GROMACS .gro file of C-alpha atoms in nm:
model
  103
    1UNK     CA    1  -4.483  20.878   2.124
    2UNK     CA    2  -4.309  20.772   1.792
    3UNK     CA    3  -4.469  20.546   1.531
    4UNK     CA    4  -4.397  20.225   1.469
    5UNK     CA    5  -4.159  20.230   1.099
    6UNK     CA    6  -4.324  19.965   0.882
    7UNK     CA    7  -4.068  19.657   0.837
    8UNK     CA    8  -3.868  19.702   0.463
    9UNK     CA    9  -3.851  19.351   0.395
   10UNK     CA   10  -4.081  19.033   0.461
   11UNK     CA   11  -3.772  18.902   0.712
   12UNK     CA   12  -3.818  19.192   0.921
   13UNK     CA   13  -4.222  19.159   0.890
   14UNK     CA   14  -4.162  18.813   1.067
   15UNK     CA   15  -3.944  18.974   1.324
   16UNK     CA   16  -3.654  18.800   1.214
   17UNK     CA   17  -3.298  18.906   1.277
   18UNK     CA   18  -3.051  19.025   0.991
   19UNK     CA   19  -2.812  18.772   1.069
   20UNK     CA   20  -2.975  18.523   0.872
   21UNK     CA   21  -2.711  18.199   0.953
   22UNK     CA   22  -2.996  17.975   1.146
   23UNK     CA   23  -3.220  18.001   0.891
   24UNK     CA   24  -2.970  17.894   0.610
   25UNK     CA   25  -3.099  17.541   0.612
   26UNK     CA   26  -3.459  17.663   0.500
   27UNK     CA   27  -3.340  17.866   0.249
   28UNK     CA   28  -3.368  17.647  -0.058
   29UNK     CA   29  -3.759  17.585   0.029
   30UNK     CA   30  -3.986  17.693  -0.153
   31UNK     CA   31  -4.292  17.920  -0.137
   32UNK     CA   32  -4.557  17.947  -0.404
   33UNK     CA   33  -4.558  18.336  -0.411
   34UNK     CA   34  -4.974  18.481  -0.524
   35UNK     CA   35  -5.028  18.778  -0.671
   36UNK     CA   36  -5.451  18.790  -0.560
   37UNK     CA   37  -5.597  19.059  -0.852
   38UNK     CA   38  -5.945  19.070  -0.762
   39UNK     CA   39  -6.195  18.863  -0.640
   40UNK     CA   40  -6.608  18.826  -0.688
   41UNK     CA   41  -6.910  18.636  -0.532
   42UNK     CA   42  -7.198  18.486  -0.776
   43UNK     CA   43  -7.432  18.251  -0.721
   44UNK     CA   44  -7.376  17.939  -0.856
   45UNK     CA   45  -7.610  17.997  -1.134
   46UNK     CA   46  -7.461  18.234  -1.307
   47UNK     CA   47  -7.135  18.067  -1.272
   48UNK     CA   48  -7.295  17.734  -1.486
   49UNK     CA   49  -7.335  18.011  -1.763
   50UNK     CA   50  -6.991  18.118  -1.806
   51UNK     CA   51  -6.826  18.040  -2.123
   52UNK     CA   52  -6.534  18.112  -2.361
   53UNK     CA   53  -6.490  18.515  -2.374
   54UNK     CA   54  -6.737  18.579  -2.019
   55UNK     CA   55  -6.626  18.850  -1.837
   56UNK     CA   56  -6.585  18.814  -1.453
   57UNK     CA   57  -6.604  19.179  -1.268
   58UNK     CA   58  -6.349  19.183  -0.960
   59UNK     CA   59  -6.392  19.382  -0.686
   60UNK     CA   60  -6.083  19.589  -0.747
   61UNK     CA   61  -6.037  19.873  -1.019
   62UNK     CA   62  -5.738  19.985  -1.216
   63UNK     CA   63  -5.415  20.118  -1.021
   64UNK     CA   64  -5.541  19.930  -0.674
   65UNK     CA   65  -5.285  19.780  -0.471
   66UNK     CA   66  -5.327  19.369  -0.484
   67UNK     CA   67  -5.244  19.185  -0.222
   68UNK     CA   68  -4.957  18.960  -0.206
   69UNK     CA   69  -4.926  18.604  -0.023
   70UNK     CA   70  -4.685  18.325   0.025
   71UNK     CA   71  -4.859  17.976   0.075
   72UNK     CA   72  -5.189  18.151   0.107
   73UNK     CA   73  -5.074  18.414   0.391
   74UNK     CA   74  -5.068  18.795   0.335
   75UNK     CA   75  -4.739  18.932   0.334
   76UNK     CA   76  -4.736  19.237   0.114
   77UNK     CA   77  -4.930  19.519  -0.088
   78UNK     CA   78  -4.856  19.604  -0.426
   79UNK     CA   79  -4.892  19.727  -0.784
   80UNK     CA   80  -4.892  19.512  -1.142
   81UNK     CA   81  -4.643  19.659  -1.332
   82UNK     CA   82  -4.570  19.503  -1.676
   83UNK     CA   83  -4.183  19.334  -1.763
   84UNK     CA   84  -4.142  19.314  -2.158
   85UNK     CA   85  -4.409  19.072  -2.199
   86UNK     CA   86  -4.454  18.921  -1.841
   87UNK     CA   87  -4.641  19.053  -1.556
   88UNK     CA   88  -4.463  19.138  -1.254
   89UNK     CA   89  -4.545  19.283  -0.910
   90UNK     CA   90  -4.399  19.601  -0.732
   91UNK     CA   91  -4.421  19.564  -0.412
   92UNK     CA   92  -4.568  19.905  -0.204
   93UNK     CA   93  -4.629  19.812   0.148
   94UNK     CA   94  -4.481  19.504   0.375
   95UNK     CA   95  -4.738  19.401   0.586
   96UNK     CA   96  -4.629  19.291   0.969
   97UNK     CA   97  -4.690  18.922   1.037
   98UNK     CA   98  -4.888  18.850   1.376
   99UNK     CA   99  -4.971  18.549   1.503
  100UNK     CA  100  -4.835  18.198   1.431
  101UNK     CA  101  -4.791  18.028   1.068
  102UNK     CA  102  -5.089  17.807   1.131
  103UNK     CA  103  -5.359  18.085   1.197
   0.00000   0.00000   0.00000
């Protein structure tokens, strides 16, 4: 039995075709695009005592993929990588969309 190949772009993730002409009317929406670093759960208490120059531990380390979503979806895996003095995302893994947009 072969594997499945992992889709190479998010339009093939949605199981859309190449020929892109029906979607050309959608094209010039846009998508906030979030880059999700880390996240942590405290209780509120210790929230009420963060300041200026608190440090915030996230639950992932140095060199772990971060997930990537568009309008609060997961669509891809990836890596911060640093562009002159911007961050940036490379993106390592395209993950295949199930379900409908609303789920």
């Amino acid at each position: 039995m072969a594997e499945e190949e992992a889709p190479q772009t998010i339009g093939e993730a949605m199981g859309k075709p190449s020929d892109t002409t029906e979607l050309e009317a959608l094209f010039g929406v846009d998508v906030e695009i979030t880059a999700v670093l880390g996240t942590a759960t405290m209780p509120i208490s210790q929230i009420l005592k963060l300041g200026r120059g608190a440090v915030v531990e996230l639950n992932h380390g140095v060199g772990d993929d971060i997930e990537i979503h568009a309008n609060n979806r997961i669509i891809a895996m990836g890596e911060v990588v640093v562009i002159e003095d911007r961050l940036g995302v490379t993106m390592t893994d395209i993950i295949k969309l199930t379900g409908s947009a609303t789920d």
